[in-house]
């Protein structure tokens, strides 16, 4: 292995471990894939290619997001790979572009319909990168910022479905959108003794009760959309555990209760994708 290759691995290895940890992302994206595409399909080769594109796209989005936030991260999170100078911004741009090129090559093997949906998905990611050209306005309202960025997951699901989007597929796309709102709202909900000094905190903006309401509302929307897609309204009962965890946290907003709430939100989303995969079997 050349010295340049060793140096490249020495820079990007820590980036992956810190900003795109393999195991959690493989689990999350694996369930996302299964929930949107199903398991045990007849075309294993196509499934592998679709999952490869999904993984590449989310990794590219991670790089793009870190590039987009580089200026603010230098002040708020100087320990991250790009702000601390581990990877030059020019190299991050080059790697992101190379990943996009690799995505195109894989998508071309999937056919015209997949290419069309990938282009829509990719185009949306570019708009995200530019913050829809109203970044300052969106930053003043983090809730709206989250809601307008998370349709990335909806387009990802439609890409995985392939071909024309049937009613059940676009309905489940709404579940994907809401699911990533749950991720965003819950992961920035903190206990009073762990509130960050900078950055977005929904518990600081809305107090614990308001932050819980944001996450539970998004989760309810997610399960309602999934129930609508599959015609199984019993799925909505899975909102109750997060509501219970949220009540406990709102009554006692400690770091322990906040962590339990965040874990419950994550599990609630993963359960939805597991149930969706089961429905598609």
mmCIF file of C-alpha atoms in Angstrom:
data_model
loop_
_atom_site.group_PDB
_atom_site.id
_atom_site.type_symbol
_atom_site.label_atom_id
_atom_site.label_comp_id
_atom_site.label_asym_id
_atom_site.label_seq_id
_atom_site.Cartn_x
_atom_site.Cartn_y
_atom_site.Cartn_z
ATOM 1 C CA UNK A 1 0.000 0.000 0.000
ATOM 2 C CA UNK A 2 1.384 3.391 -1.006
ATOM 3 C CA UNK A 3 2.092 6.169 1.471
ATOM 4 C CA UNK A 4 -0.709 8.248 -0.079
ATOM 5 C CA UNK A 5 -3.201 5.420 0.423
ATOM 6 C CA UNK A 6 -2.129 4.983 4.039
ATOM 7 C CA UNK A 7 -2.481 8.716 4.626
ATOM 8 C CA UNK A 8 -5.934 8.727 3.010
ATOM 9 C CA UNK A 9 -7.083 5.855 5.206
ATOM 10 C CA UNK A 10 -5.614 7.583 8.237
ATOM 11 C CA UNK A 11 -7.812 10.601 7.570
ATOM 12 C CA UNK A 12 -11.029 8.944 6.482
ATOM 13 C CA UNK A 13 -10.946 6.055 8.938
ATOM 14 C CA UNK A 14 -11.464 8.402 11.908
ATOM 15 C CA UNK A 15 -14.083 10.342 9.939
ATOM 16 C CA UNK A 16 -16.117 7.176 9.390
ATOM 17 C CA UNK A 17 -15.769 6.102 13.019
ATOM 18 C CA UNK A 18 -16.733 9.511 14.368
ATOM 19 C CA UNK A 19 -19.313 10.741 11.867
ATOM 20 C CA UNK A 20 -20.722 7.636 10.172
ATOM 21 C CA UNK A 21 -20.253 4.725 12.559
ATOM 22 C CA UNK A 22 -20.612 1.558 10.458
ATOM 23 C CA UNK A 23 -22.617 -0.758 12.720
ATOM 24 C CA UNK A 24 -25.407 1.655 13.765
ATOM 25 C CA UNK A 25 -25.780 2.900 10.195
ATOM 26 C CA UNK A 26 -25.854 -0.604 8.745
ATOM 27 C CA UNK A 27 -28.597 -1.566 11.207
ATOM 28 C CA UNK A 28 -30.631 1.592 10.612
ATOM 29 C CA UNK A 29 -30.263 1.568 6.831
ATOM 30 C CA UNK A 30 -30.812 -2.186 6.715
ATOM 31 C CA UNK A 31 -34.160 -1.779 8.457
ATOM 32 C CA UNK A 32 -34.980 1.257 6.322
ATOM 33 C CA UNK A 33 -34.241 -0.824 3.225
ATOM 34 C CA UNK A 34 -36.306 -3.779 4.437
ATOM 35 C CA UNK A 35 -39.210 -1.544 5.417
ATOM 36 C CA UNK A 36 -39.285 0.155 2.024
ATOM 37 C CA UNK A 37 -38.367 -2.707 -0.259
ATOM 38 C CA UNK A 38 -39.184 -5.850 1.712
ATOM 39 C CA UNK A 39 -37.094 -8.906 2.462
ATOM 40 C CA UNK A 40 -36.657 -12.097 0.519
ATOM 41 C CA UNK A 41 -37.338 -10.535 -2.886
ATOM 42 C CA UNK A 42 -36.688 -12.586 -5.988
ATOM 43 C CA UNK A 43 -33.869 -10.399 -7.345
ATOM 44 C CA UNK A 44 -31.011 -10.522 -4.835
ATOM 45 C CA UNK A 45 -28.574 -8.817 -7.197
ATOM 46 C CA UNK A 46 -30.853 -5.817 -7.599
ATOM 47 C CA UNK A 47 -31.383 -5.662 -3.845
ATOM 48 C CA UNK A 48 -27.621 -5.540 -3.266
ATOM 49 C CA UNK A 49 -27.199 -2.719 -5.781
ATOM 50 C CA UNK A 50 -30.084 -0.727 -4.282
ATOM 51 C CA UNK A 51 -28.666 -1.089 -0.783
ATOM 52 C CA UNK A 52 -25.227 -0.041 -2.022
ATOM 53 C CA UNK A 53 -26.714 3.154 -3.478
ATOM 54 C CA UNK A 54 -28.598 3.796 -0.229
ATOM 55 C CA UNK A 55 -25.426 3.422 1.837
ATOM 56 C CA UNK A 56 -23.363 5.569 -0.517
ATOM 57 C CA UNK A 57 -26.005 8.301 -0.646
ATOM 58 C CA UNK A 58 -26.299 8.598 3.123
ATOM 59 C CA UNK A 59 -22.511 8.664 3.501
ATOM 60 C CA UNK A 60 -22.311 11.378 0.841
ATOM 61 C CA UNK A 61 -25.007 13.312 2.684
ATOM 62 C CA UNK A 62 -22.958 13.068 5.890
ATOM 63 C CA UNK A 63 -19.959 14.604 4.127
ATOM 64 C CA UNK A 64 -22.073 17.298 2.489
ATOM 65 C CA UNK A 65 -23.716 18.154 5.795
ATOM 66 C CA UNK A 66 -20.338 18.531 7.503
ATOM 67 C CA UNK A 67 -19.152 20.761 4.660
ATOM 68 C CA UNK A 68 -22.319 22.858 4.861
ATOM 69 C CA UNK A 69 -21.912 23.349 8.616
ATOM 70 C CA UNK A 70 -18.132 23.773 8.605
ATOM 71 C CA UNK A 71 -18.154 27.451 9.584
ATOM 72 C CA UNK A 72 -20.508 26.983 12.544
ATOM 73 C CA UNK A 73 -18.853 23.710 13.582
ATOM 74 C CA UNK A 74 -15.517 25.492 13.971
ATOM 75 C CA UNK A 75 -17.103 27.417 16.839
ATOM 76 C CA UNK A 76 -19.505 24.814 18.263
ATOM 77 C CA UNK A 77 -17.812 21.472 17.521
ATOM 78 C CA UNK A 78 -14.101 22.115 16.871
ATOM 79 C CA UNK A 79 -13.301 18.482 17.710
ATOM 80 C CA UNK A 80 -15.032 17.135 14.593
ATOM 81 C CA UNK A 81 -12.817 15.905 11.719
ATOM 82 C CA UNK A 82 -13.291 18.802 9.294
ATOM 83 C CA UNK A 83 -13.135 21.680 11.813
ATOM 84 C CA UNK A 84 -10.010 20.259 13.449
ATOM 85 C CA UNK A 85 -8.282 20.059 10.061
ATOM 86 C CA UNK A 86 -8.030 16.283 9.740
ATOM 87 C CA UNK A 87 -9.555 16.434 6.249
ATOM 88 C CA UNK A 88 -9.249 19.505 3.999
ATOM 89 C CA UNK A 89 -12.554 20.825 2.688
ATOM 90 C CA UNK A 90 -11.295 20.430 -0.885
ATOM 91 C CA UNK A 91 -10.677 16.730 -0.294
ATOM 92 C CA UNK A 92 -14.102 16.282 1.295
ATOM 93 C CA UNK A 93 -15.678 17.893 -1.782
ATOM 94 C CA UNK A 94 -13.674 15.586 -4.055
ATOM 95 C CA UNK A 95 -14.683 12.459 -2.130
ATOM 96 C CA UNK A 96 -18.333 13.546 -2.085
ATOM 97 C CA UNK A 97 -18.251 14.064 -5.853
ATOM 98 C CA UNK A 98 -16.564 10.699 -6.391
ATOM 99 C CA UNK A 99 -19.255 8.985 -4.328
ATOM 100 C CA UNK A 100 -21.961 10.665 -6.407
ATOM 101 C CA UNK A 101 -20.240 9.403 -9.549
ATOM 102 C CA UNK A 102 -20.133 5.893 -8.126
ATOM 103 C CA UNK A 103 -23.829 6.127 -7.310
ATOM 104 C CA UNK A 104 -24.562 7.025 -10.928
ATOM 105 C CA UNK A 105 -22.644 3.998 -12.203
ATOM 106 C CA UNK A 106 -24.586 1.657 -9.929
ATOM 107 C CA UNK A 107 -27.940 3.285 -10.679
ATOM 108 C CA UNK A 108 -27.385 2.952 -14.426
ATOM 109 C CA UNK A 109 -27.360 -0.806 -13.920
ATOM 110 C CA UNK A 110 -30.795 -0.575 -12.261
ATOM 111 C CA UNK A 111 -32.622 0.886 -15.244
ATOM 112 C CA UNK A 112 -34.323 4.094 -16.349
ATOM 113 C CA UNK A 113 -36.971 4.287 -13.603
ATOM 114 C CA UNK A 114 -34.343 3.970 -10.880
ATOM 115 C CA UNK A 115 -32.239 6.655 -12.585
ATOM 116 C CA UNK A 116 -35.168 9.082 -12.683
ATOM 117 C CA UNK A 117 -35.879 8.641 -8.969
ATOM 118 C CA UNK A 118 -32.188 8.869 -8.122
ATOM 119 C CA UNK A 119 -31.938 12.174 -10.002
ATOM 120 C CA UNK A 120 -34.876 13.550 -8.003
ATOM 121 C CA UNK A 121 -33.292 12.283 -4.786
ATOM 122 C CA UNK A 122 -29.857 13.660 -5.710
ATOM 123 C CA UNK A 123 -31.322 16.990 -6.783
ATOM 124 C CA UNK A 124 -33.040 17.343 -3.429
ATOM 125 C CA UNK A 125 -29.739 16.667 -1.640
ATOM 126 C CA UNK A 126 -28.164 19.549 -3.589
ATOM 127 C CA UNK A 127 -30.979 21.845 -2.494
ATOM 128 C CA UNK A 128 -30.340 20.708 1.078
ATOM 129 C CA UNK A 129 -26.684 21.581 0.631
ATOM 130 C CA UNK A 130 -27.713 25.110 -0.355
ATOM 131 C CA UNK A 131 -30.338 25.181 2.424
ATOM 132 C CA UNK A 132 -32.976 25.873 -0.245
ATOM 133 C CA UNK A 133 -31.382 29.308 -0.716
ATOM 134 C CA UNK A 134 -33.108 30.586 2.440
ATOM 135 C CA UNK A 135 -30.656 29.276 5.026
ATOM 136 C CA UNK A 136 -30.706 32.304 7.335
ATOM 137 C CA UNK A 137 -34.491 32.257 7.437
ATOM 138 C CA UNK A 138 -34.655 28.509 8.089
ATOM 139 C CA UNK A 139 -31.990 28.639 10.790
ATOM 140 C CA UNK A 140 -34.227 30.986 12.768
ATOM 141 C CA UNK A 141 -36.804 28.179 13.014
ATOM 142 C CA UNK A 142 -35.049 24.808 13.597
ATOM 143 C CA UNK A 143 -38.362 22.928 13.545
ATOM 144 C CA UNK A 144 -39.112 24.129 10.020
ATOM 145 C CA UNK A 145 -35.486 23.485 9.056
ATOM 146 C CA UNK A 146 -35.905 19.846 10.101
ATOM 147 C CA UNK A 147 -39.240 19.417 8.351
ATOM 148 C CA UNK A 148 -37.995 20.732 4.991
ATOM 149 C CA UNK A 149 -34.761 18.688 5.045
ATOM 150 C CA UNK A 150 -36.117 15.289 6.079
ATOM 151 C CA UNK A 151 -38.023 14.584 2.809
ATOM 152 C CA UNK A 152 -34.610 13.241 1.727
ATOM 153 C CA UNK A 153 -35.733 9.997 3.386
ATOM 154 C CA UNK A 154 -39.026 10.066 1.492
ATOM 155 C CA UNK A 155 -37.228 10.267 -1.861
ATOM 156 C CA UNK A 156 -34.860 7.509 -0.735
ATOM 157 C CA UNK A 157 -37.837 5.235 -0.102
ATOM 158 C CA UNK A 158 -39.356 6.003 -3.487
ATOM 159 C CA UNK A 159 -36.023 5.232 -5.144
ATOM 160 C CA UNK A 160 -35.909 1.857 -3.388
ATOM 161 C CA UNK A 161 -39.455 1.063 -4.490
ATOM 162 C CA UNK A 162 -38.415 1.489 -8.131
ATOM 163 C CA UNK A 163 -40.767 2.182 -11.006
ATOM 164 C CA UNK A 164 -44.058 4.107 -10.763
ATOM 165 C CA UNK A 165 -45.009 5.094 -7.222
ATOM 166 C CA UNK A 166 -48.177 3.245 -6.239
ATOM 167 C CA UNK A 167 -50.532 4.802 -3.629
ATOM 168 C CA UNK A 168 -49.237 2.563 -0.825
ATOM 169 C CA UNK A 169 -45.657 3.499 -1.707
ATOM 170 C CA UNK A 170 -46.148 7.254 -1.622
ATOM 171 C CA UNK A 171 -48.116 6.908 1.616
ATOM 172 C CA UNK A 172 -45.208 5.036 3.165
ATOM 173 C CA UNK A 173 -42.958 7.787 1.862
ATOM 174 C CA UNK A 174 -44.745 10.091 4.298
ATOM 175 C CA UNK A 175 -43.852 7.634 7.065
ATOM 176 C CA UNK A 176 -40.177 7.907 6.044
ATOM 177 C CA UNK A 177 -40.405 11.689 6.183
ATOM 178 C CA UNK A 178 -41.980 11.639 9.643
ATOM 179 C CA UNK A 179 -39.512 8.999 10.883
ATOM 180 C CA UNK A 180 -36.542 11.240 10.208
ATOM 181 C CA UNK A 181 -38.363 14.123 11.904
ATOM 182 C CA UNK A 182 -38.589 11.867 14.970
ATOM 183 C CA UNK A 183 -34.839 11.262 14.779
ATOM 184 C CA UNK A 184 -34.140 14.970 14.516
ATOM 185 C CA UNK A 185 -36.488 16.141 17.266
ATOM 186 C CA UNK A 186 -35.674 13.398 19.778
ATOM 187 C CA UNK A 187 -31.885 13.405 19.438
ATOM 188 C CA UNK A 188 -31.817 17.099 20.358
ATOM 189 C CA UNK A 189 -33.985 16.689 23.448
ATOM 190 C CA UNK A 190 -31.869 16.865 26.592
ATOM 191 C CA UNK A 191 -32.026 16.692 30.350
ATOM 192 C CA UNK A 192 -31.602 19.947 32.225
ATOM 193 C CA UNK A 193 -28.151 18.863 33.405
ATOM 194 C CA UNK A 194 -26.887 18.022 29.895
ATOM 195 C CA UNK A 195 -28.143 20.931 27.790
ATOM 196 C CA UNK A 196 -25.427 21.927 25.277
ATOM 197 C CA UNK A 197 -24.032 25.444 25.400
ATOM 198 C CA UNK A 198 -24.489 25.909 21.666
ATOM 199 C CA UNK A 199 -26.415 24.344 18.816
ATOM 200 C CA UNK A 200 -30.077 23.430 18.573
ATOM 201 C CA UNK A 201 -31.920 22.080 21.605
ATOM 202 C CA UNK A 202 -35.667 21.550 21.318
ATOM 203 C CA UNK A 203 -35.938 21.027 25.057
ATOM 204 C CA UNK A 204 -34.376 24.447 25.571
ATOM 205 C CA UNK A 205 -36.567 26.098 22.940
ATOM 206 C CA UNK A 206 -39.841 24.491 24.012
ATOM 207 C CA UNK A 207 -39.064 23.140 27.473
ATOM 208 C CA UNK A 208 -39.273 19.380 28.080
ATOM 209 C CA UNK A 209 -43.032 19.122 27.557
ATOM 210 C CA UNK A 210 -42.923 20.945 24.233
ATOM 211 C CA UNK A 211 -39.974 18.877 23.009
ATOM 212 C CA UNK A 212 -41.875 15.700 23.874
ATOM 213 C CA UNK A 213 -44.903 16.975 21.971
ATOM 214 C CA UNK A 214 -42.748 17.560 18.869
ATOM 215 C CA UNK A 215 -41.347 14.023 18.874
ATOM 216 C CA UNK A 216 -44.607 12.283 19.769
ATOM 217 C CA UNK A 217 -46.508 14.231 17.099
ATOM 218 C CA UNK A 218 -43.928 13.230 14.473
ATOM 219 C CA UNK A 219 -44.068 9.605 15.648
ATOM 220 C CA UNK A 220 -47.865 9.624 15.501
ATOM 221 C CA UNK A 221 -47.662 10.969 11.946
ATOM 222 C CA UNK A 222 -45.187 8.226 11.077
ATOM 223 C CA UNK A 223 -47.378 5.401 12.373
ATOM 224 C CA UNK A 224 -50.518 6.932 10.856
ATOM 225 C CA UNK A 225 -48.820 7.080 7.449
ATOM 226 C CA UNK A 226 -47.571 3.493 7.819
ATOM 227 C CA UNK A 227 -51.030 2.337 8.897
ATOM 228 C CA UNK A 228 -52.542 4.143 5.903
ATOM 229 C CA UNK A 229 -50.044 2.490 3.569
ATOM 230 C CA UNK A 230 -50.707 -1.034 4.847
ATOM 231 C CA UNK A 231 -54.337 -0.684 5.907
ATOM 232 C CA UNK A 232 -53.450 -1.831 9.421
ATOM 233 C CA UNK A 233 -54.568 0.802 11.921
ATOM 234 C CA UNK A 234 -53.412 -1.257 14.884
ATOM 235 C CA UNK A 235 -49.919 0.029 14.110
ATOM 236 C CA UNK A 236 -50.854 3.354 15.712
ATOM 237 C CA UNK A 237 -50.771 1.691 19.146
ATOM 238 C CA UNK A 238 -46.965 1.769 18.952
ATOM 239 C CA UNK A 239 -47.059 5.506 19.667
ATOM 240 C CA UNK A 240 -47.975 4.810 23.298
ATOM 241 C CA UNK A 241 -44.523 3.728 24.611
ATOM 242 C CA UNK A 242 -42.899 6.991 23.495
ATOM 243 C CA UNK A 243 -45.788 8.990 24.947
ATOM 244 C CA UNK A 244 -45.224 7.226 28.278
ATOM 245 C CA UNK A 245 -41.459 7.791 28.155
ATOM 246 C CA UNK A 246 -42.077 11.415 27.225
ATOM 247 C CA UNK A 247 -44.390 11.938 30.165
ATOM 248 C CA UNK A 248 -41.780 10.518 32.537
ATOM 249 C CA UNK A 249 -39.106 12.787 31.062
ATOM 250 C CA UNK A 250 -41.334 15.894 31.116
ATOM 251 C CA UNK A 251 -42.146 15.275 34.783
ATOM 252 C CA UNK A 252 -38.490 14.683 35.674
ATOM 253 C CA UNK A 253 -36.233 16.140 32.951
ATOM 254 C CA UNK A 254 -32.963 14.588 34.116
ATOM 255 C CA UNK A 255 -30.256 13.313 31.786
ATOM 256 C CA UNK A 256 -31.275 9.728 32.605
ATOM 257 C CA UNK A 257 -34.908 10.290 31.654
ATOM 258 C CA UNK A 258 -33.835 12.216 28.541
ATOM 259 C CA UNK A 259 -31.617 9.329 27.433
ATOM 260 C CA UNK A 260 -34.462 6.888 27.981
ATOM 261 C CA UNK A 261 -36.726 9.107 25.905
ATOM 262 C CA UNK A 262 -34.186 9.307 23.067
ATOM 263 C CA UNK A 263 -33.657 5.546 23.097
ATOM 264 C CA UNK A 264 -37.406 4.930 23.117
ATOM 265 C CA UNK A 265 -37.824 7.254 20.118
ATOM 266 C CA UNK A 266 -35.108 5.417 18.192
ATOM 267 C CA UNK A 267 -36.541 2.004 19.023
ATOM 268 C CA UNK A 268 -40.051 3.167 18.076
ATOM 269 C CA UNK A 269 -38.823 4.105 14.594
ATOM 270 C CA UNK A 270 -36.841 0.886 14.147
ATOM 271 C CA UNK A 271 -39.881 -1.134 15.214
ATOM 272 C CA UNK A 272 -41.946 0.613 12.553
ATOM 273 C CA UNK A 273 -39.487 -0.393 9.839
ATOM 274 C CA UNK A 274 -39.381 -3.929 11.176
ATOM 275 C CA UNK A 275 -43.175 -4.113 11.095
ATOM 276 C CA UNK A 276 -43.199 -2.658 7.576
ATOM 277 C CA UNK A 277 -40.747 -5.325 6.421
ATOM 278 C CA UNK A 278 -43.007 -7.952 7.978
ATOM 279 C CA UNK A 279 -46.029 -6.506 6.184
ATOM 280 C CA UNK A 280 -44.142 -6.739 2.857
ATOM 281 C CA UNK A 281 -43.047 -10.356 3.268
#
